[in-house]
Amino acid sequence: MRIGIIGAGAMAAALGGGWAAAGHEVRIGARSAEAGRELAARIGAAPGGPRQPVRRSTEVPGIGSAATPVVSAGDIVSAITDADAVLLAVPVDALTAVLGEHRDALAGKVLIDCTNAFLPDAAAPEGVTAFVLSEDAVAERIAATVPKAHVVKAFNLLAAEVWAGPDRVFDGERLAVPLCGDDVDALRTVASLAEDLALQPFPAGGLHRAKYLEATSVFTVGLWFAGANARAMLPPLSAAFAVADA
Ligand SMILES: NC(=O)c1ccc[n+]([C@@H]2O[C@H](COP(=O)([O-])OP(=O)(O)OC[C@H]3O[C@@H](n4cnc5c(N)ncnc54)[C@H](OP(=O)(O)O)[C@@H]3O)[C@@H](O)[C@H]2O)c1
């Protein structure tokens, strides 16, 4: 698959690196040509990857010639143009400018939104790092701004270092990625991209539910920054409703 990434920071490196290692063709679209080239070189030089491009059966053979590098960089337009899926990996306060400029190019694309609208929580006790959201429904705003793109919220819950990690199996279970979106084909595409990272995709409802993923992220990260083991607050599925229905 051809994956375009807008941004050349931590999330672009983590997810783009994983997809390149899985054999996808990754194009970094950065506003700084130097940052884009540096990231493409870093991902391309990572141990074990990238492999030769994986093509899905729906892709037209021959597009992206054998000479096309598996990881490349260019401007944002070049990352969007031929992409089967585009990862939006920029800060929330850049969205208005980026989406406004590229609205037409993004029409019809699978648009993966991993953003979080974190702001420092001014009410947190001194010495405690905590966050609040600067807005409540970023994915829905993205969809309203680029109504012809197929937005899927994914990968916003955890730190880039986790997505980049070599082993995401905890207590014997593959790490799950909840996905929220309205387009069935786009959800299928992002689910397959999660599986290519050795993760477990969870369908988590329509895009109107993405705001709950955004709230879960800010709440959970706050617990972790406070030193609390957020994982401990949830029972296993078998005990989720305590007493089985008669
Ligand atoms: N890092 C994490 O652990 C993590 C986890 C989950 C979700 N997220 C979310 O993922 C998104 C990306 O985070 P990140 O950690 O990858 O950020 P980052 O490391 O700061 O990288 C952000 C990238 O966006 C680019 N950018 C900023 N403003 C731009 C604009 N107006 N136009 C074009 N490009 C612009 C930056 O370019 P310059 O270098 O030129 O500024 C940089 O390449 C954020 O929304 C964040 O909340 C991050």
Coordinates of C-alpha atoms and ligand atoms in Angstrom, one line a residue:
M1 CA 0.0 0.0 0.0
R2 CA 1.2 3.6 -0.5
I3 CA 1.0 5.5 2.7
G4 CA 1.5 9.3 2.8
I5 CA 2.4 10.9 6.1
I6 CA 1.8 14.5 6.9
G7 CA 4.5 15.5 9.4
A8 CA 8.0 14.3 10.2
G9 CA 7.9 14.0 13.9
A10 CA 7.6 11.3 16.5
M11 CA 4.4 9.7 15.3
A12 CA 5.5 9.8 11.7
A13 CA 8.6 8.0 12.7
A14 CA 6.9 5.4 14.8
L15 CA 4.0 4.5 12.5
G16 CA 5.8 5.2 9.2
G17 CA 8.8 3.1 10.4
G18 CA 6.5 0.2 11.3
W19 CA 4.7 0.3 8.0
A20 CA 7.9 0.6 6.0
A21 CA 9.3 -2.4 7.9
A22 CA 6.0 -4.3 7.0
G23 CA 6.7 -3.6 3.3
H24 CA 4.5 -0.6 2.6
E25 CA 5.6 2.3 0.4
V26 CA 5.9 5.3 2.8
R27 CA 6.1 8.9 1.6
I28 CA 6.8 11.6 4.2
G29 CA 5.3 14.9 3.5
A30 CA 7.0 17.6 5.5
R31 CA 7.0 21.3 5.5
S32 CA 10.8 21.1 6.0
A33 CA 12.5 19.3 3.2
E34 CA 15.5 18.6 5.4
A35 CA 13.3 17.0 8.2
G36 CA 11.5 14.9 5.7
R37 CA 14.7 13.6 4.1
E38 CA 16.2 12.9 7.5
L39 CA 13.2 10.9 8.6
A40 CA 13.0 9.0 5.3
A41 CA 16.7 8.1 5.6
R42 CA 16.3 7.0 9.3
I43 CA 13.3 4.8 8.6
G44 CA 14.9 3.4 5.5
A45 CA 18.0 2.5 7.4
A46 CA 16.2 0.9 10.4
P47 CA 17.3 -2.6 11.2
G48 CA 15.1 -5.2 9.6
G49 CA 13.4 -2.8 7.2
P50 CA 12.1 -1.7 4.9
R51 CA 11.2 -4.6 2.8
Q52 CA 10.0 -4.5 -0.8
P53 CA 6.6 -2.9 -1.2
V54 CA 3.5 -5.0 -0.3
R55 CA 0.7 -4.4 -2.8
R56 CA -2.9 -5.3 -2.0
S57 CA -5.0 -7.0 -4.7
T58 CA -7.0 -3.8 -5.2
E59 CA -3.9 -1.9 -6.3
V60 CA -3.0 -1.4 -9.9
P61 CA 0.3 -3.1 -10.6
G62 CA 3.0 -0.9 -12.1
I63 CA 2.0 2.3 -10.2
G64 CA 5.1 3.4 -8.4
S65 CA 7.8 1.8 -10.5
A66 CA 10.4 -0.6 -9.2
A67 CA 12.6 2.4 -9.0
T68 CA 10.3 4.0 -6.4
P69 CA 12.1 4.0 -3.0
V70 CA 10.1 2.2 -0.3
V71 CA 10.5 5.3 2.0
S72 CA 10.8 8.7 0.4
A73 CA 10.1 12.3 1.3
G74 CA 8.8 15.4 -0.4
D75 CA 6.3 18.2 0.2
I76 CA 2.9 17.5 1.7
V77 CA 1.1 17.5 -1.7
S78 CA 3.5 14.7 -2.9
A79 CA 2.7 12.6 0.1
I80 CA -1.1 12.9 -0.5
T81 CA -1.4 12.6 -4.2
D82 CA -0.8 8.9 -4.9
A83 CA -1.5 7.7 -1.3
D84 CA -4.0 4.9 -0.6
A85 CA -4.0 6.2 3.0
V86 CA -2.8 9.4 4.7
L87 CA -1.6 9.7 8.3
L88 CA -2.2 13.1 9.8
A89 CA 0.7 13.5 12.2
V90 CA 0.8 17.2 13.0
P91 CA -0.1 19.1 16.2
V92 CA -3.8 20.0 16.5
D93 CA -3.1 23.7 16.2
A94 CA -1.7 23.0 12.7
L95 CA -4.8 21.3 11.4
T96 CA -6.7 24.4 10.2
A97 CA -3.8 25.4 8.0
V98 CA -2.8 22.0 6.8
L99 CA -6.4 20.8 6.0
G100 CA -7.4 24.1 4.6
E101 CA -4.6 24.0 2.1
H102 CA -5.0 20.3 1.1
R103 CA -8.7 19.9 1.3
D104 CA -9.1 19.0 -2.4
A105 CA -6.1 16.7 -2.5
L106 CA -7.5 14.8 0.5
A107 CA -10.9 14.1 -1.1
G108 CA -11.6 10.4 -1.3
K109 CA -8.5 9.5 0.8
V110 CA -8.5 7.3 3.9
L111 CA -7.3 9.9 6.5
I112 CA -5.9 8.5 9.7
D113 CA -6.2 10.9 12.6
C114 CA -3.8 10.2 15.5
T115 CA -4.0 13.7 16.9
N116 CA -4.5 14.7 20.5
A117 CA -5.5 18.2 21.6
F118 CA -3.6 18.2 24.8
L119 CA -3.0 21.4 26.8
P120 CA -1.3 21.5 30.3
D121 CA -4.0 21.4 33.0
A122 CA -3.6 24.8 34.8
A123 CA -5.5 23.4 37.8
A124 CA -3.1 20.5 38.4
P125 CA -1.3 20.7 41.8
E126 CA 2.2 22.2 41.7
G127 CA 4.7 19.7 40.4
V128 CA 2.0 17.4 38.9
T129 CA 1.9 17.1 35.1
A130 CA -1.6 16.7 33.8
F131 CA -3.5 17.7 30.6
V132 CA -6.9 18.9 29.5
L133 CA -8.2 19.0 26.0
S134 CA -8.2 22.3 24.0
E135 CA -11.2 20.9 22.1
D136 CA -13.5 18.0 22.5
A137 CA -14.0 16.4 19.1
V138 CA -10.9 16.9 16.8
A139 CA -11.7 14.0 14.5
E140 CA -15.2 15.3 13.8
R141 CA -13.7 18.8 13.1
I142 CA -11.3 17.2 10.7
A143 CA -14.2 15.4 8.9
A144 CA -16.2 18.6 8.8
T145 CA -13.2 20.4 7.3
V146 CA -12.4 17.7 4.7
P147 CA -15.9 16.2 4.2
K148 CA -14.8 14.1 1.2
A149 CA -12.0 12.3 3.1
H150 CA -12.7 9.1 5.0
V151 CA -11.5 9.9 8.5
V152 CA -10.6 7.1 10.9
K153 CA -9.4 8.0 14.4
A154 CA -6.7 5.6 15.5
F155 CA -3.3 5.4 17.3
N156 CA -4.0 8.5 19.5
L157 CA -4.2 6.6 22.8
L158 CA -0.5 5.7 23.3
A159 CA 2.9 7.3 23.1
A160 CA 4.9 7.1 19.9
E161 CA 7.5 5.1 21.7
V162 CA 4.9 2.3 22.3
W163 CA 3.9 2.2 18.6
A164 CA 7.6 2.1 17.7
G165 CA 8.4 -0.6 20.3
P166 CA 9.5 -4.0 19.1
D167 CA 7.0 -6.0 21.2
R168 CA 3.5 -4.9 22.0
V169 CA 2.2 -8.0 23.7
F170 CA 1.3 -7.4 27.4
D171 CA 0.1 -10.1 29.8
G172 CA 0.0 -12.4 26.8
E173 CA -2.3 -10.2 24.8
R174 CA -1.5 -8.2 21.7
L175 CA -2.0 -4.5 22.2
A176 CA -5.3 -3.3 20.7
V177 CA -6.0 -0.3 18.6
P178 CA -9.6 1.1 18.8
L179 CA -10.7 2.5 15.5
C180 CA -13.6 5.0 15.0
G181 CA -14.9 5.9 11.6
D182 CA -17.9 5.9 9.3
D183 CA -16.6 4.5 6.1
V184 CA -16.4 0.7 6.1
D185 CA -13.7 0.4 3.5
A186 CA -11.5 3.0 5.3
L187 CA -12.0 1.1 8.6
R188 CA -10.9 -2.1 6.8
T189 CA -7.8 -0.4 5.4
V190 CA -6.8 1.0 8.8
A191 CA -7.5 -2.3 10.5
S192 CA -5.1 -4.0 8.1
L193 CA -2.5 -1.4 8.7
A194 CA -2.8 -2.0 12.5
E195 CA -2.4 -5.7 11.9
D196 CA 0.7 -5.0 9.8
L197 CA 2.2 -3.4 12.9
A198 CA 1.4 -6.7 14.8
L199 CA -1.4 -4.9 16.7
Q200 CA -5.0 -5.9 17.2
P201 CA -7.6 -3.6 15.6
F202 CA -10.8 -3.1 17.6
P203 CA -13.9 -1.6 15.8
A204 CA -15.0 1.1 18.2
G205 CA -17.9 2.7 16.4
G206 CA -18.6 5.6 14.1
L207 CA -16.6 8.8 14.0
H208 CA -19.0 10.5 16.5
R209 CA -17.4 8.2 19.1
A210 CA -13.9 9.4 18.3
K211 CA -14.3 12.1 20.9
Y212 CA -14.4 9.3 23.6
L213 CA -11.1 8.0 22.4
E214 CA -9.7 11.6 22.6
A215 CA -11.1 11.9 26.2
T216 CA -9.7 8.5 27.1
S217 CA -6.3 9.5 25.9
V218 CA -6.1 12.7 28.0
F219 CA -7.5 11.0 31.0
T220 CA -5.2 7.9 30.9
V221 CA -2.1 9.9 30.1
G222 CA -2.8 12.0 33.1
L223 CA -3.0 8.9 35.3
W224 CA 0.3 7.7 33.9
F225 CA 2.0 11.0 34.5
A226 CA 0.8 10.9 38.1
G227 CA 2.4 7.5 38.4
A228 CA -0.9 5.5 38.5
N229 CA -1.1 2.2 36.8
A230 CA -4.1 3.0 34.6
R231 CA -4.3 -0.6 33.4
A232 CA -5.2 -1.7 36.9
M233 CA -8.5 0.2 36.8
L234 CA -10.1 -2.2 34.3
P235 CA -11.1 -5.8 35.1
P236 CA -10.8 -8.5 32.4
L237 CA -13.8 -8.9 30.0
S238 CA -14.9 -12.0 31.9
A239 CA -15.5 -9.8 35.0
A240 CA -16.6 -6.6 33.3
F241 CA -20.3 -7.0 34.4
A242 CA -19.4 -8.8 37.6
V243 CA -22.4 -11.1 37.7
A244 CA -23.4 -13.0 34.6
D245 CA -27.0 -12.6 33.4
A246 CA -29.3 -15.5 34.5
Ligands
LIG1 N1 4.2 11.8 20.3 C1 3.3 11.0 20.8 O1 3.6 10.2 21.7 C2 1.9 11.1 20.4 C3 1.0 10.0 20.7 C4 -0.3 10.0 20.3 C5 -0.7 11.1 19.5 N2 0.1 12.1 19.2 C6 -0.4 13.2 18.3 O2 0.1 13.0 17.0 C7 0.3 14.3 16.4 C8 1.8 14.4 16.0 O3 2.6 14.3 17.2 P1 4.1 14.1 17.1 O4 4.6 13.7 18.5 O5 4.6 13.3 16.0 O6 4.6 15.6 16.9 P2 6.0 16.2 16.6 O7 7.1 15.2 16.9 O8 6.1 17.5 17.3 O9 6.0 16.4 15.0 C9 5.0 17.2 14.4 C10 5.3 17.4 13.0 O10 4.2 18.3 12.4 C11 4.9 19.3 11.7 N3 4.1 20.5 11.7 C12 3.8 21.3 12.7 N4 3.1 22.4 12.3 C13 2.9 22.2 11.0 C14 2.2 22.9 10.0 N5 1.5 24.1 10.3 N6 2.3 22.5 8.7 C15 2.9 21.3 8.4 N7 3.6 20.6 9.3 C16 3.5 21.0 10.6 C17 6.2 19.5 12.4 O11 7.1 20.1 11.5 P3 8.3 21.1 12.0 O12 9.3 20.1 12.6 O13 8.7 21.8 10.8 O14 7.7 21.9 13.1 C18 6.6 18.0 12.6 O15 7.1 17.4 11.5 C19 -0.1 15.3 17.4 O16 -1.4 15.7 17.2 C20 0.0 14.6 18.8 O17 -1.0 15.1 19.7 C21 1.4 12.1 19.6

